[in-house]
Coordinates of C-alpha atoms and ligand atoms in Angstrom, one line a residue:
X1 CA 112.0 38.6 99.0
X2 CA 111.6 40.0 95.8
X3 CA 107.7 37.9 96.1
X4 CA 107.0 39.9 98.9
X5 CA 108.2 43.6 97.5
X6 CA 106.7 43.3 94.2
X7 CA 103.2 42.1 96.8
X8 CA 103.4 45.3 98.6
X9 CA 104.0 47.3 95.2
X10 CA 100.8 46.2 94.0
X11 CA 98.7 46.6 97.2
X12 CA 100.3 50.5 97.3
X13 CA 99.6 51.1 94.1
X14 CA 96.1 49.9 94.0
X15 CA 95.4 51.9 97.6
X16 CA 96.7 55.4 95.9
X17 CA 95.6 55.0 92.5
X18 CA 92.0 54.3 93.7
X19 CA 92.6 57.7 96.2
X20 CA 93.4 59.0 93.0
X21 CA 90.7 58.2 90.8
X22 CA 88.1 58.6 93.4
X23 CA 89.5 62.6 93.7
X24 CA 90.5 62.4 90.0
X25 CA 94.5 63.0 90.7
X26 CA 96.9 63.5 88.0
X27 CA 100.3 62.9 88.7
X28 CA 102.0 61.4 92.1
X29 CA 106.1 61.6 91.5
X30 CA 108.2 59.9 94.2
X31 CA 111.9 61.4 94.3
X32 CA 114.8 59.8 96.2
X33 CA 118.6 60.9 96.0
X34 CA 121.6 59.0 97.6
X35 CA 123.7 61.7 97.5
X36 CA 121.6 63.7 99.3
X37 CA 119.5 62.2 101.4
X38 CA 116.4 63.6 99.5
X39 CA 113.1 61.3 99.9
X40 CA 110.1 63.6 98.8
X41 CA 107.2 63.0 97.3
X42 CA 105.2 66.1 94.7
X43 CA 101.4 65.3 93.3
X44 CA 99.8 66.9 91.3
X45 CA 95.9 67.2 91.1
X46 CA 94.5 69.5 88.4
X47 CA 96.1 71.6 86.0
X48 CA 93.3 72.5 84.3
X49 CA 93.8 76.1 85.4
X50 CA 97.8 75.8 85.1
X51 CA 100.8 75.0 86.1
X52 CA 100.2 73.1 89.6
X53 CA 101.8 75.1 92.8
X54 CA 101.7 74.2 96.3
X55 CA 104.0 74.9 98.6
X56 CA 107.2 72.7 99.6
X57 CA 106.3 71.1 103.2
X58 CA 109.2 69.7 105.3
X59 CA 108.1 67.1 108.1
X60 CA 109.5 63.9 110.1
X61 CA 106.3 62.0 108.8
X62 CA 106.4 58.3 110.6
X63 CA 105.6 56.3 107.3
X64 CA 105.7 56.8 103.7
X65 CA 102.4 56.6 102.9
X66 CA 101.7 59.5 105.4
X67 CA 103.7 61.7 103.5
X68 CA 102.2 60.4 100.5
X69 CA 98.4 61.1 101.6
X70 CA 99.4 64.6 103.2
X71 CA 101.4 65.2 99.8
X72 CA 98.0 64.1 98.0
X73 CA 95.5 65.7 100.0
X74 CA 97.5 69.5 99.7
X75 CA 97.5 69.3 96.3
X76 CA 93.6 69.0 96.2
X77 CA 93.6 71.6 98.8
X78 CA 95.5 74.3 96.5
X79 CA 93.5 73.1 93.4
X80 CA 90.5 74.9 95.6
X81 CA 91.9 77.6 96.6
X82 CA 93.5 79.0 93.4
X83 CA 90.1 78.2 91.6
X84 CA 88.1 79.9 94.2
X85 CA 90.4 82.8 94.2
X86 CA 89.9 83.1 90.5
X87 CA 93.8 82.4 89.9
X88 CA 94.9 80.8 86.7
X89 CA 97.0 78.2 88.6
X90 CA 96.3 74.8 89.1
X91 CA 97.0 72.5 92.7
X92 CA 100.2 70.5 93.9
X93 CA 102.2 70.4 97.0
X94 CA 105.4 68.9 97.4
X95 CA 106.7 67.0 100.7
X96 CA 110.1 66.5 102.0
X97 CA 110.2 63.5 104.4
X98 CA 113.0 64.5 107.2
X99 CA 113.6 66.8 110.2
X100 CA 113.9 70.7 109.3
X101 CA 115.9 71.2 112.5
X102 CA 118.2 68.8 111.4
X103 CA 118.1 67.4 108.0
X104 CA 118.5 70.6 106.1
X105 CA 121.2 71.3 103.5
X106 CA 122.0 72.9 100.4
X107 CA 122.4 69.7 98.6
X108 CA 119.4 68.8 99.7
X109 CA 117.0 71.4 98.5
X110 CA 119.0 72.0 95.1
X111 CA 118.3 68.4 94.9
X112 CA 115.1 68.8 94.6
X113 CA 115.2 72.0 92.5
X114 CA 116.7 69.8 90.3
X115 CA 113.4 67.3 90.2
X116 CA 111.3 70.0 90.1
X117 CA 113.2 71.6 86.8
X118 CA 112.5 68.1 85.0
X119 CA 109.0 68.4 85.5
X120 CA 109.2 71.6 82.7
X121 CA 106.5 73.9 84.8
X122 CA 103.9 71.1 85.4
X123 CA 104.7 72.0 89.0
X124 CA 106.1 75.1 90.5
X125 CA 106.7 75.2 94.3
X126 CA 106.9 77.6 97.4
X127 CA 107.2 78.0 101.2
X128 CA 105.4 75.9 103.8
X129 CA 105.5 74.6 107.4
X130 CA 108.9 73.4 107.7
X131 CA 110.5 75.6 105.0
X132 CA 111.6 79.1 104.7
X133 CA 113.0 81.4 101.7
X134 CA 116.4 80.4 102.3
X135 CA 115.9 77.1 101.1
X136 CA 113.8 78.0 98.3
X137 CA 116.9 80.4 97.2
X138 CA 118.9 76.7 97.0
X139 CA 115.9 75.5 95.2
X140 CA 116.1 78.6 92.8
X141 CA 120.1 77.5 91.9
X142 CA 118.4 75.2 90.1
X143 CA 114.9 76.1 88.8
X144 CA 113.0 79.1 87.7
X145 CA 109.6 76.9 88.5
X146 CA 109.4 78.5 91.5
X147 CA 107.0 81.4 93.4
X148 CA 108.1 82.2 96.9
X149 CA 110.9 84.2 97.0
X150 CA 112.7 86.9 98.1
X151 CA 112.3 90.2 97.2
X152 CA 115.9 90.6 95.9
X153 CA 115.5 87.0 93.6
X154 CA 112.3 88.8 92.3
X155 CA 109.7 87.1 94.3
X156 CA 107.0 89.2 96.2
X157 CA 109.2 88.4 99.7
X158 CA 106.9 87.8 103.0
X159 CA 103.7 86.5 102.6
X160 CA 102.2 86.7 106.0
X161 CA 101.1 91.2 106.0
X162 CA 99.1 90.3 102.9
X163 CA 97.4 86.8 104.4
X164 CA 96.5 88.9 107.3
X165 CA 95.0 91.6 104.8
X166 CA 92.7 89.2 102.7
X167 CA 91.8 87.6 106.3
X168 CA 90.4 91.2 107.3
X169 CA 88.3 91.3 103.9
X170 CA 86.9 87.6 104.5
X171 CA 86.0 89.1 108.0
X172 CA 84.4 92.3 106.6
X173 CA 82.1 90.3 104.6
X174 CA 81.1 88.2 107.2
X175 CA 80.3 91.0 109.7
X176 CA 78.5 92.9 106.7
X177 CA 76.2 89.5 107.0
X178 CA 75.6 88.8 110.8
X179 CA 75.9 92.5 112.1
X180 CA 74.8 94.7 108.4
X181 CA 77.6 97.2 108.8
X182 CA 81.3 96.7 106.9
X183 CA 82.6 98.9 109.0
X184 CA 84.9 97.5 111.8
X185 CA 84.7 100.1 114.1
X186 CA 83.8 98.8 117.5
X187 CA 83.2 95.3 116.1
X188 CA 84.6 93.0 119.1
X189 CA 86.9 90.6 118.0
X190 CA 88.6 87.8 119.6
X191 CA 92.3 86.9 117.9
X192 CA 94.1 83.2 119.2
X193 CA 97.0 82.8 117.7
X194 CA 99.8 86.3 117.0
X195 CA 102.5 84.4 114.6
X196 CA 103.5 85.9 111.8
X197 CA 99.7 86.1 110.0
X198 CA 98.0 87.6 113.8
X199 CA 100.2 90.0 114.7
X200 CA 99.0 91.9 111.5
X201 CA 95.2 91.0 111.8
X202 CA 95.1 92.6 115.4
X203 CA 98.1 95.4 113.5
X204 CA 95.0 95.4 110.7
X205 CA 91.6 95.3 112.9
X206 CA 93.4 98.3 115.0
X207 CA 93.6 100.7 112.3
X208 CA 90.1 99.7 111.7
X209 CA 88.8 100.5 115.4
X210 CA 88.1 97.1 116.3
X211 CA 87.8 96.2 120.0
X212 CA 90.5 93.7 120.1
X213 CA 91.1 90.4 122.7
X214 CA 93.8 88.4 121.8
X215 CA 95.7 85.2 123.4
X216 CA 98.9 83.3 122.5
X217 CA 100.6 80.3 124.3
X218 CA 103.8 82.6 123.4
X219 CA 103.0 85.2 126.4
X220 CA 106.1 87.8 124.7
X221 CA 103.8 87.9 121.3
X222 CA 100.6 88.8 124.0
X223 CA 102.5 91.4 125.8
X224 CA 104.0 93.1 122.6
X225 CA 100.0 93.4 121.1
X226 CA 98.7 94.6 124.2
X227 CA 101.4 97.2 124.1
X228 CA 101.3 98.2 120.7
X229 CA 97.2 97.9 119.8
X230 CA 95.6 98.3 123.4
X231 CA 94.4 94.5 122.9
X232 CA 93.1 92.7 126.1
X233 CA 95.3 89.5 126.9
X234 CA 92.7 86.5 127.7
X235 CA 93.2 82.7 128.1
X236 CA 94.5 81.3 125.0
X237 CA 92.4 78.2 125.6
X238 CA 89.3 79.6 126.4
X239 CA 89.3 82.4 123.9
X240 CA 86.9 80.8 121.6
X241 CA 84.1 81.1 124.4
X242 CA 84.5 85.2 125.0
X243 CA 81.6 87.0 124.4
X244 CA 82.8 88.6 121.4
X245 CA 81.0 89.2 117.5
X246 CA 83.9 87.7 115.8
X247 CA 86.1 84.8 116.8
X248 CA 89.5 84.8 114.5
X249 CA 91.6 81.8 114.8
X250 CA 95.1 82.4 113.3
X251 CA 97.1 79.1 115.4
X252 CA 96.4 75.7 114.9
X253 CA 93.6 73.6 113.0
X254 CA 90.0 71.8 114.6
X255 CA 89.5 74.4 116.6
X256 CA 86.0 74.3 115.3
X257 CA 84.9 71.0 117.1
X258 CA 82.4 69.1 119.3
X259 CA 83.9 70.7 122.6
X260 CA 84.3 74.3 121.3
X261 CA 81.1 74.7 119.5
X262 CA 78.6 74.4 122.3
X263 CA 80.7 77.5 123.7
X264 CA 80.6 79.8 121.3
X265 CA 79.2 83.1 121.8
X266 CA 80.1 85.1 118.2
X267 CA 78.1 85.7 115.2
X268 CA 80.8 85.0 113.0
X269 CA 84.1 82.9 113.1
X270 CA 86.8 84.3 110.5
X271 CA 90.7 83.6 111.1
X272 CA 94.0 82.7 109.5
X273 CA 94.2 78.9 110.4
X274 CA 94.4 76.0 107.5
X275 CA 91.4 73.2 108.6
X276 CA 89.5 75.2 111.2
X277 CA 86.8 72.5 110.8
X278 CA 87.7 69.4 112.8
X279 CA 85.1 67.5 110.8
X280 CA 83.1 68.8 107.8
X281 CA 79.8 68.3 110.0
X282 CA 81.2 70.9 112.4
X283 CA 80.6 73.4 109.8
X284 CA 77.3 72.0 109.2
X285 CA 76.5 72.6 112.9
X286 CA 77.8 76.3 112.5
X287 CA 75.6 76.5 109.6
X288 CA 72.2 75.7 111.8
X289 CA 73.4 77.6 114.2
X290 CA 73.6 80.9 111.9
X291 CA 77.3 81.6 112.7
X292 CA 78.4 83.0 109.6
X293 CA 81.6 80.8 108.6
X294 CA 84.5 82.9 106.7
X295 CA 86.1 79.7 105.1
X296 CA 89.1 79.1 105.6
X297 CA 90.9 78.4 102.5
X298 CA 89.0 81.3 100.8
X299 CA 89.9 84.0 103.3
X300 CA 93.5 82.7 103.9
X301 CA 94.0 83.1 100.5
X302 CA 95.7 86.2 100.4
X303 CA 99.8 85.6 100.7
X304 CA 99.1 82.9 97.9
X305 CA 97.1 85.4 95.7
X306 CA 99.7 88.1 96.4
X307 CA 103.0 85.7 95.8
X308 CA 102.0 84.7 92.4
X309 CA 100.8 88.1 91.0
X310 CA 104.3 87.9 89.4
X311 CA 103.3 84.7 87.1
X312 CA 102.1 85.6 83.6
X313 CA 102.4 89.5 84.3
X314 CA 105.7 90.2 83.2
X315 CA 107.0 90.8 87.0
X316 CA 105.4 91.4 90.6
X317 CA 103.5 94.4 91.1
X318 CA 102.4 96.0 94.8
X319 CA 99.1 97.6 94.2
X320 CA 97.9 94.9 91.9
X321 CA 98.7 92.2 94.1
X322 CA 97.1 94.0 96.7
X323 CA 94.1 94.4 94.6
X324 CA 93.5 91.1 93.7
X325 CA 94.0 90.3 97.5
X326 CA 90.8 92.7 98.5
X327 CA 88.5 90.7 96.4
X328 CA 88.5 87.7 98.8
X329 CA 85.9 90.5 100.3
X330 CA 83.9 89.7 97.0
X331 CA 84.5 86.2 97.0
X332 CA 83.3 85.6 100.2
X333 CA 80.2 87.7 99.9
X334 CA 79.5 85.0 96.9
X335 CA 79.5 82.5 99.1
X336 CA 77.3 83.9 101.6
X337 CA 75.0 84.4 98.8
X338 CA 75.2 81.2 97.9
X339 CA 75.0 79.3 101.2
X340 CA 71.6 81.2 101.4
X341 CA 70.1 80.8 98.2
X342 CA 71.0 76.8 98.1
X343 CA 70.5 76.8 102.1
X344 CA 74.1 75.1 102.6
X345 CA 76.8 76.0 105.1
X346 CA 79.3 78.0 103.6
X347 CA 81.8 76.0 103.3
X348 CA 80.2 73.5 100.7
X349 CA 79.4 76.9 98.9
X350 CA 83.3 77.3 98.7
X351 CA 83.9 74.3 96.7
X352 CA 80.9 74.0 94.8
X353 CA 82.4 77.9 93.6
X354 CA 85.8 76.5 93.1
X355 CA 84.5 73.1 90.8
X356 CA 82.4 75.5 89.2
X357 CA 84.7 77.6 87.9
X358 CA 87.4 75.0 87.0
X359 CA 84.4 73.2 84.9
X360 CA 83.3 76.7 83.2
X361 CA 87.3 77.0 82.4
X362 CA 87.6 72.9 81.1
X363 CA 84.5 74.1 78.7
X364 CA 85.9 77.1 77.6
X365 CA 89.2 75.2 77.0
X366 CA 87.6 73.0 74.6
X367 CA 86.5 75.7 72.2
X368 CA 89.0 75.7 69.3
X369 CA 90.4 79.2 68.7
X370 CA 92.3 77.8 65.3
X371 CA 92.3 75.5 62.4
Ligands
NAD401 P1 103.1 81.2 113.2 O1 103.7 79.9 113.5 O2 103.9 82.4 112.8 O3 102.1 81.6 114.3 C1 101.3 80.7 115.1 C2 101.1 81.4 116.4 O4 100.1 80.6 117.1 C3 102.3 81.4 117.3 O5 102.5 82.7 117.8 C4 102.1 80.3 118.4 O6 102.7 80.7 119.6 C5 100.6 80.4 118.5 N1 99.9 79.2 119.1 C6 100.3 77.9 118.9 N2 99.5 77.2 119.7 C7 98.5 78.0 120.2 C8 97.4 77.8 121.1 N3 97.0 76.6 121.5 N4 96.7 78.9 121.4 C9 97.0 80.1 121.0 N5 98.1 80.4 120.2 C10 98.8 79.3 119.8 O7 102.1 80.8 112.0 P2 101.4 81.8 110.9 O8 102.2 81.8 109.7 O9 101.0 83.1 111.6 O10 100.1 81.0 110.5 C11 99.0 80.9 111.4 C12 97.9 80.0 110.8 O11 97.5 80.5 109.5 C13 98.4 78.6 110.5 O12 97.3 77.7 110.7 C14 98.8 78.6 109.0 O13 98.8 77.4 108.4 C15 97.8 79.5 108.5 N6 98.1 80.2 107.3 C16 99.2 81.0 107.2 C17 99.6 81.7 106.1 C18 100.8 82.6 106.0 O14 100.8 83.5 105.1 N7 101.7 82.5 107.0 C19 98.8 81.6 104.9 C20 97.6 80.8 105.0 C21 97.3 80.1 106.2

């Protein structure tokens, strides 16, 4: 018995720790508690920026090492995006293996607070799929290394207005590239998707005169929009192929695949949604194409940028939260310029502007300041 455990132990260990050194990983932390029932998993993957933060995910994965390679490939994910966003903060994400309908409890999450306080700020966590403030108020009974939370703990409180803002300024930058106006006025767009993040893109593009078609599975979140912002309801499925200028996904991932490209009709596709790419070669084929490609973890940026303004600036602050939020407009333009001076799709541009400025930081890190 003991033969055969200490045999698998080595085979995982050589599996991650070669996924590791091939992505040049840090830390990977596995936490379990009786008590509690906690099993969850935190890695870190650069903190050459700072402290790692990622959000706290909470999902019925079928196997360990599931949860260990979605845990691992998040925390690259946010190493990325703070680095493209030009925040001082490094990447790590932090799993929960369970059911969120029904494995939730106090114990549970103050649990992990309590990991997460022994890790001394190496890793500071937040809200994801499976997870809401509540929980991270638990998590907060028992750690200040923490950024999502309610307005009343002194967190920034909802996320989603100011994801939905920075999406807009992605867009913007885009349109300014296919179409040569930044002006939204009459610019058609096409949202899928009115959650929490599209309800205030089509709330967002309204106020900027945007001709608005939108499509949810939910048909109450279609009716209220059409309502509210004179959207047209179309076909949540086939709302990718409307003959609009921008197509804005804000629902679910690979939307940008093999079947969906070859119906595209936009100049430019610009949305909410984590992994619109199926494949990395779909963006490629957007690329050729000359669809201009708002990436997505550059654009979606925004509630991230906007919930950790409070981090080394003595407390949050509104309108400079908001600020920093507007320059994914910037940011994205830098991409576009890049993708056309190195002739590469945009997003390859993203993360050649992220490692960039994570090496410039390493260098600058190596200077001594004292003796
Ligand atoms: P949400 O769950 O509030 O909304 C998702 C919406 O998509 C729901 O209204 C749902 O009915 C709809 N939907 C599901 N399947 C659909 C389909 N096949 N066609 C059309 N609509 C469908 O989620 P959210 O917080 O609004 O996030 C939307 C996307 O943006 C997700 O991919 C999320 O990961 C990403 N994102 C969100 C944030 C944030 O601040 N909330 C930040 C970054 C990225």
């Amino acid at each position: 018995m003991e033969k055969t455990l200490s045999k698998q132990g080595v085979q995982m260990e050589s599996r991650f720790l070669s996924y590791m050194e091939k992505y040049d990983y840090e830390n990977l932390f596995i936490c379990q508690d009786n008590a509690t029932g906690l099993k969850a998993i935190i890695a870190i993957h650069d903190t050459t920026l700072g402290s790692a933060v990622g959000g706290c995910r909470m999902w019925t994965y079928n196997t360990e090492n599931e949860a260990i390679e979605d845990a691992l490939r998040l925390a690259r994910g946010m190493t990325y995006k703070y680095a493209a966003a030009g925040v001082n903060l490094g990447g790590g994400k932090c799993v929960i293996i369970g059911d969120p309908k029904t494995q939730k409890s106090e114990g549970l999450f103050r649990a992990l607070g309590r990991f997460i306080d022994r890790l001394g700020g190496l890793y500071m966590t937040g809200e994801d799929v499976g997870t809401t403030l509540r929980d991270m108020e638990y998590i907060r009974m028992e750690t200040e290394h923490i950024v999502t939370l309610p307005k009343e703990l002194g967190g920034a409180g909802p996320i989603s207005y100011a994801t939905a803002f920075g999406v807009v300024q992605g867009m913007r930058a885009c349109v300014k590239e296919a179409m040569g106006t930044e002006s939204l006025q009459g610019v058609r767009v096409a949202v899928q998707g009115l959650g929490s993040v599209g309800y205030h893109v089509v709330e967002i593009l309204h106020e900027e005169g945007a001709e608005l078609l939108v499509g949810d599975i939910d048909q109450a979140k279609v009716e209220a929009v059409v309502e509210k912002f004179g959207a047209r309801a179309v076909s949540p499925e086939t709302i990718h192929a409307e003959d609009v200028d921008v197509y804005c996904p804000c629902a679910l991932g690979a939307v940008i695949n093999d079947n969906t490209i070859e119906q595209l009709k936009c100049k430019v596709v610009a949305g909410s949604a984590n992994n619109q790419l199926k494949e990395e070669r779909h963006g490629d084929m957007l690329h050729e194409l000359g669809i201009v490609y708002g990436t997505d973890y550059i654009i979606n940026a925004g509630g991230t940028v906007y919930d950790t303004d409070r981090l080394n600036t003595g407390g949050f602050n509104y309108e400079r939260a908001m600020g920093k939020v507007t320059r994914i407009y910037e940011t994205m333009t830098s991409l576009i310029n890049i993708s056309k001076e190195k002739n590469i799709p945009t997003y390859k541009a993203a993360d050649l502007f992220a490692e960039q400025r994570i090496e410039e930081v390493k260098n600058a890190k190596a200077l001594r300041t004292r003796i």
